[in-house]
Short mmCIF file of C-alpha atoms in Angstrom, two decimals:
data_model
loop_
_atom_site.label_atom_id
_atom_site.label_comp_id
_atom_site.label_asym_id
_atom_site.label_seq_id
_atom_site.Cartn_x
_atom_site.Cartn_y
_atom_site.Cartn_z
CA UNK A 14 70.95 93.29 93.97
CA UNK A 15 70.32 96.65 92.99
CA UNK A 16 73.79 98.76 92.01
CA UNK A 17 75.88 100.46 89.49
CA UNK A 18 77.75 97.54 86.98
CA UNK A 19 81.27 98.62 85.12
CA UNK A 20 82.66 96.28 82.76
CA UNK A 21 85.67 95.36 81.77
CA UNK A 22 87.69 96.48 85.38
CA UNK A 23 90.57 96.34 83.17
CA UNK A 24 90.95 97.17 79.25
CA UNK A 25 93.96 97.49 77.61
CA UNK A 26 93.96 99.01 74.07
CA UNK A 27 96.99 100.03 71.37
CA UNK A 28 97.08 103.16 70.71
CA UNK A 29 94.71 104.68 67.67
CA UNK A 30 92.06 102.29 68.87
CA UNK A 31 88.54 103.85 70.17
CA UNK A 32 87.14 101.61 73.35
CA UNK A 33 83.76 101.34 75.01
CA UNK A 34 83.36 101.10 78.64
CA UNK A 35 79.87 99.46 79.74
CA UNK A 36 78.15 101.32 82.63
CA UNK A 37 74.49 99.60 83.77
CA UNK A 38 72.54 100.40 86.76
CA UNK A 39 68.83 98.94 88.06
CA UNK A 40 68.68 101.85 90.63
CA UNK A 41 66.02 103.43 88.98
CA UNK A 42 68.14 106.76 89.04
CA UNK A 43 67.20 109.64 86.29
CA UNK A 44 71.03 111.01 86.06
CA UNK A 45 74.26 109.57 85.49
CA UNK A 46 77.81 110.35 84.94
CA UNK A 47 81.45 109.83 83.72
CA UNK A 48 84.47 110.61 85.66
CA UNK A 49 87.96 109.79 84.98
CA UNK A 50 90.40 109.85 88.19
CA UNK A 51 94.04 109.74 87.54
CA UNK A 52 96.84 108.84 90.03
CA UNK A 53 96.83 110.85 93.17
CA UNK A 54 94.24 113.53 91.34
CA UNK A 55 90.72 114.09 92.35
CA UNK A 56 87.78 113.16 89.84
CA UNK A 57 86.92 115.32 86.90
CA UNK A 58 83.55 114.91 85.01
CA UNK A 59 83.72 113.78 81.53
CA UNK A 60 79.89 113.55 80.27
CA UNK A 61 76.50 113.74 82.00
CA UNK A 62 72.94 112.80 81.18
CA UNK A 63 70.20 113.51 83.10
CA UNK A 64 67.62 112.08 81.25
CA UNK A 65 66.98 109.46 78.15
CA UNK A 66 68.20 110.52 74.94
CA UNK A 67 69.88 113.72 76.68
CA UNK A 68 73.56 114.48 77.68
CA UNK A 69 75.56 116.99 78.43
CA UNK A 70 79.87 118.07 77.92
CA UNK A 71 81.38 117.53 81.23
CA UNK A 72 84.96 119.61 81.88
CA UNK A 73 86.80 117.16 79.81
CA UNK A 74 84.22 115.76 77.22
CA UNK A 75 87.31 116.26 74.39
CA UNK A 76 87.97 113.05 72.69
CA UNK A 77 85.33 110.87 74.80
CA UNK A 78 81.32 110.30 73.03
CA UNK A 79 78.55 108.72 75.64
CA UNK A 80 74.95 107.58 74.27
CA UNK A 81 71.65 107.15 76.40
CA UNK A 82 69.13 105.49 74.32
CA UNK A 83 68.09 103.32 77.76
CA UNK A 84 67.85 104.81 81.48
CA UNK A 85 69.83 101.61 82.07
CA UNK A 86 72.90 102.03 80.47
CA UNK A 87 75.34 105.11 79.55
CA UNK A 88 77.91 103.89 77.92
CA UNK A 89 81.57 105.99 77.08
CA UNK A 90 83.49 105.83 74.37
CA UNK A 91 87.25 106.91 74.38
CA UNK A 92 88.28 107.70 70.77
CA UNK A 93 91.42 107.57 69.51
CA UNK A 94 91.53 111.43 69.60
CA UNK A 95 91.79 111.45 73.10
CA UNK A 96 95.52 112.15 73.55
CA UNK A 97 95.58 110.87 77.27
CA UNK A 98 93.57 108.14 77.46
CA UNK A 99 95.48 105.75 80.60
CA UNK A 100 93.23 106.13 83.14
CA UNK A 101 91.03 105.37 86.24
CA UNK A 102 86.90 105.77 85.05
CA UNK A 103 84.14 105.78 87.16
CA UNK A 104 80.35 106.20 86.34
CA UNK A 105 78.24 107.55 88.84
CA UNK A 106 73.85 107.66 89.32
CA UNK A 107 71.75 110.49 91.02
CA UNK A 108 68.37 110.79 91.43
CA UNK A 109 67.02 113.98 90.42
CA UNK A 110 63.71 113.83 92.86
CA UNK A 111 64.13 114.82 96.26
CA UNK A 112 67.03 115.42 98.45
CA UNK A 113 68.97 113.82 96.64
CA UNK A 114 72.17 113.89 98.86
CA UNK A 115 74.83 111.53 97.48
CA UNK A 116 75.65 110.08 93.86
CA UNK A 117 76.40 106.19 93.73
CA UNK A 118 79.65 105.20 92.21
CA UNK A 119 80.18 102.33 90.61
CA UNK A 120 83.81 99.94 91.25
CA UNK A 121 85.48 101.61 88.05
CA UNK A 122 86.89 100.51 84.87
CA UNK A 123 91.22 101.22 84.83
CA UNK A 124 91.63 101.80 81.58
CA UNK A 125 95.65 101.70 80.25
CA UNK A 126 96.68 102.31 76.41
CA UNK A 127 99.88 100.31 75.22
CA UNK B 17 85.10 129.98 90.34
CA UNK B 18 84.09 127.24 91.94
CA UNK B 19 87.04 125.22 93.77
CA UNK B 20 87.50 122.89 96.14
CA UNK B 21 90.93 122.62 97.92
CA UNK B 22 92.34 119.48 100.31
CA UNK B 23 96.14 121.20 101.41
CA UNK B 24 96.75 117.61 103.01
CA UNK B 25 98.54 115.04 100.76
CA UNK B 26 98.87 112.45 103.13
CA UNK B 27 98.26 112.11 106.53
CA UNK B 28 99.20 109.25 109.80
CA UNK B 29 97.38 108.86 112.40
CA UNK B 30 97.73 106.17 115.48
CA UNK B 31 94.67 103.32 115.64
CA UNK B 32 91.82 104.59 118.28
CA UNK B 33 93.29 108.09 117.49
CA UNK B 34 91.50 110.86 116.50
CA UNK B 35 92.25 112.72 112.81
CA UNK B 36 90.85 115.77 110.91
CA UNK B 37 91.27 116.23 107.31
CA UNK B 38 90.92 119.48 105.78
CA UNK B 39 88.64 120.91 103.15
CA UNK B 40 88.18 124.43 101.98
CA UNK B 41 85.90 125.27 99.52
CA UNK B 42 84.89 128.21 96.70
CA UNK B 43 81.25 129.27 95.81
CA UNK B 44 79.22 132.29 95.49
CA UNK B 45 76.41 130.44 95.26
CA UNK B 46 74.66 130.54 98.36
CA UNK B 47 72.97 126.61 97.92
CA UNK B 48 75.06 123.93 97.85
CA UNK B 49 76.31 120.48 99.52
CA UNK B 50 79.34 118.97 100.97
CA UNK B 51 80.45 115.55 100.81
CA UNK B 52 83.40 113.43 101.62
CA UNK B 53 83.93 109.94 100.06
CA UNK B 54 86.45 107.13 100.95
CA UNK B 55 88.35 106.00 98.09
CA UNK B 56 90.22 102.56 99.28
CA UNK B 57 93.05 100.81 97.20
CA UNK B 58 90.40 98.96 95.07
CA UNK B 59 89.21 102.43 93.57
CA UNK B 60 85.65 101.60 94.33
CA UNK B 61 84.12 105.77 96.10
CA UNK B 62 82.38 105.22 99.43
CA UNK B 63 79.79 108.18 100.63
CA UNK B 64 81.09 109.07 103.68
CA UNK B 65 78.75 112.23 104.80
CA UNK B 66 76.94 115.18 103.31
CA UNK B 67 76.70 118.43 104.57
CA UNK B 68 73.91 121.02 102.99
CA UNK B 69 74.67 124.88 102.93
CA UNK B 70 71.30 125.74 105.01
CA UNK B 71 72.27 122.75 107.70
CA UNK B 72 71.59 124.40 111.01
CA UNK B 73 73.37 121.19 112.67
CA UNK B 74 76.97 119.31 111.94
CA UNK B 75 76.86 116.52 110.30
CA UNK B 76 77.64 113.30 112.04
CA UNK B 77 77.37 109.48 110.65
CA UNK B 78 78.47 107.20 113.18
CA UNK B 79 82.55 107.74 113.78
CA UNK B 80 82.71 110.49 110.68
CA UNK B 81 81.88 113.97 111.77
CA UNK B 82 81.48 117.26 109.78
CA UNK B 83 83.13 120.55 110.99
CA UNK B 84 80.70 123.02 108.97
CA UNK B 85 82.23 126.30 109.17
CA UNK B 86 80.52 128.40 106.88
CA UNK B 87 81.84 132.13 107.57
CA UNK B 88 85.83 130.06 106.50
CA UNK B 89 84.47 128.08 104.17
CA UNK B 90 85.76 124.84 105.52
CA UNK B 91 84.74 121.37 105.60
CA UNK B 92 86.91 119.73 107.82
CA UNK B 93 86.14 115.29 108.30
CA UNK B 94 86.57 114.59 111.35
CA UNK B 95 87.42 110.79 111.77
CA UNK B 96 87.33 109.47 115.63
CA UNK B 97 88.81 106.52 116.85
CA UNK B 98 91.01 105.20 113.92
CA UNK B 99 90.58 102.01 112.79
CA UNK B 100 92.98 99.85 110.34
CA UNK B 101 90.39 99.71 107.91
CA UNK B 102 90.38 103.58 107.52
CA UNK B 103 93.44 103.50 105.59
CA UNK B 104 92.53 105.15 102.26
CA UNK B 105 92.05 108.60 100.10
CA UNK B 106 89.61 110.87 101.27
CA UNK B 107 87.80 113.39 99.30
CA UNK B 108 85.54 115.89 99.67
CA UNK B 109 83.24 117.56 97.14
CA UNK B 110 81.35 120.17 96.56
CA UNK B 111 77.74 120.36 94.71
CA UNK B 112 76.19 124.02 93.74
CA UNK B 113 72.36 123.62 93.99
CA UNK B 114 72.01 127.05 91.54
CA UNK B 115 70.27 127.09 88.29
CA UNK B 116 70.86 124.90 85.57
CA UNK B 117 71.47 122.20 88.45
CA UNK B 118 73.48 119.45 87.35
CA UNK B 119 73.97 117.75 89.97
CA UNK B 120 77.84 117.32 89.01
CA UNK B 121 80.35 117.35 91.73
CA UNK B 122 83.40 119.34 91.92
CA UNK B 123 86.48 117.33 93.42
CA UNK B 124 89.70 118.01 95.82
CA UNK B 125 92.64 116.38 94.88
CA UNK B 126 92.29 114.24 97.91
CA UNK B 127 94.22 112.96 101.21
CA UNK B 128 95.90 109.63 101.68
CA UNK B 129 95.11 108.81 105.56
CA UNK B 130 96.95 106.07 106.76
CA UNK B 131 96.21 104.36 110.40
CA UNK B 132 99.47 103.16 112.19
CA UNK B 133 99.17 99.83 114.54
#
């Protein structure tokens, strides 16, 4: 099945504690993204990559880090400087040839510090 | 600044009614698209419809509909006959196709539609 994989769908962490949410996709897709959603809000973008080895500060990249060593994977760190962390994350792919005209989101990771 | 801007919090409509949910948007960049997503309880975003600036035509896909009205900068979903299973937050977004291109989306705070029985 070809898609956009977030694990865990929940996470819990204690407070001071950096956390890794897992974002994989075998769509083939060039760019991908972080957004974090909180309740009743819209989405606001975190980090973006467009290409291996390449990202880019989102709006909100304060107290988050992302890597993209593989096309596969773009994985997000929360560190413990983030001072907000409880939250709804979603990753998103986009290809970058053609009319591109929608970005695939994957089911989200609800993130919630104790 | 670029801005999108859903004035609707929450909205009812009847089942097999009609609804329209309001977008308005901000750009002075004369490329860009519109798009609208479903956002059910489980938090997984649905691509609803896409709208591009230079779209002669509104956009339809199937019962969703896109009222394009560039001069007012509005973006209005049109949902016909409400069904059940269209109980959920809406958004729409915006995408500004100028240089450095992205791709990111800008969001509205969204609508909570809910479809009486």
């Amino acid at each position: 099945d070809g898609g956009i994989t977030q694990s865990p769908k929940y996470l819990f962490r204690k407070e001071g504690q950096n956390v890794t949410l897992s974002c994989e996709q075998n769509l083939n897709h060039d760019a991908m993204y972080w957004y974090r959603q909180d309740p009743g809000q819209g989405l606001r973008l975190i980090y973006y990559s467009q290409i291996v080895n390449d990202f880019q500060k989102g709006d909100i990249a304060e107290g988050y880090s992302v890597s993209r060593e593989k096309k596969e994977s773009f994985p997000l760190t929360v560190t413990s400087a983030q001072k907000n962390p409880t939250a709804f994350y979603l990753c998103a792919t986009q290809r970058t040839s053609g009319r591109a005209v929608e970005q695939f989101f994957g089911p989200g990771t609800r993130l919630t510090v104790l | 600044a670029q801005k999108i801007t859903q004035t609707q919090p929450g909205m009812f409509v009847q089942e097999k009614e009609a609804v329209t949910l309001d977008c308005t948007y901000d750009t002075s960049d004369p490329s860009y698209g519109l798009f609208w997503y479903k956002q059910p309880s489980s938090g997984e975003m649905i691509f609803l419809i896409y709208q591009g600036s230079y779209d002669q035509q509104n956009a339809t896909e199937g019962r969703y509909s896109l009222n394009f009205q560039k001069a007012r900068k509005s973006a209005n979903l049109v949902i016909s006959a409400s069904q059940l299973g269209d109980s959920a937050m809406y958004f729409c977004a915006m995408r500004v196709h100028g240089s450095g291109n992205t791709g990111k989306l800008i969001f509205g705070q969204g609508t909570t539609l809910q479809v009486k029985p």
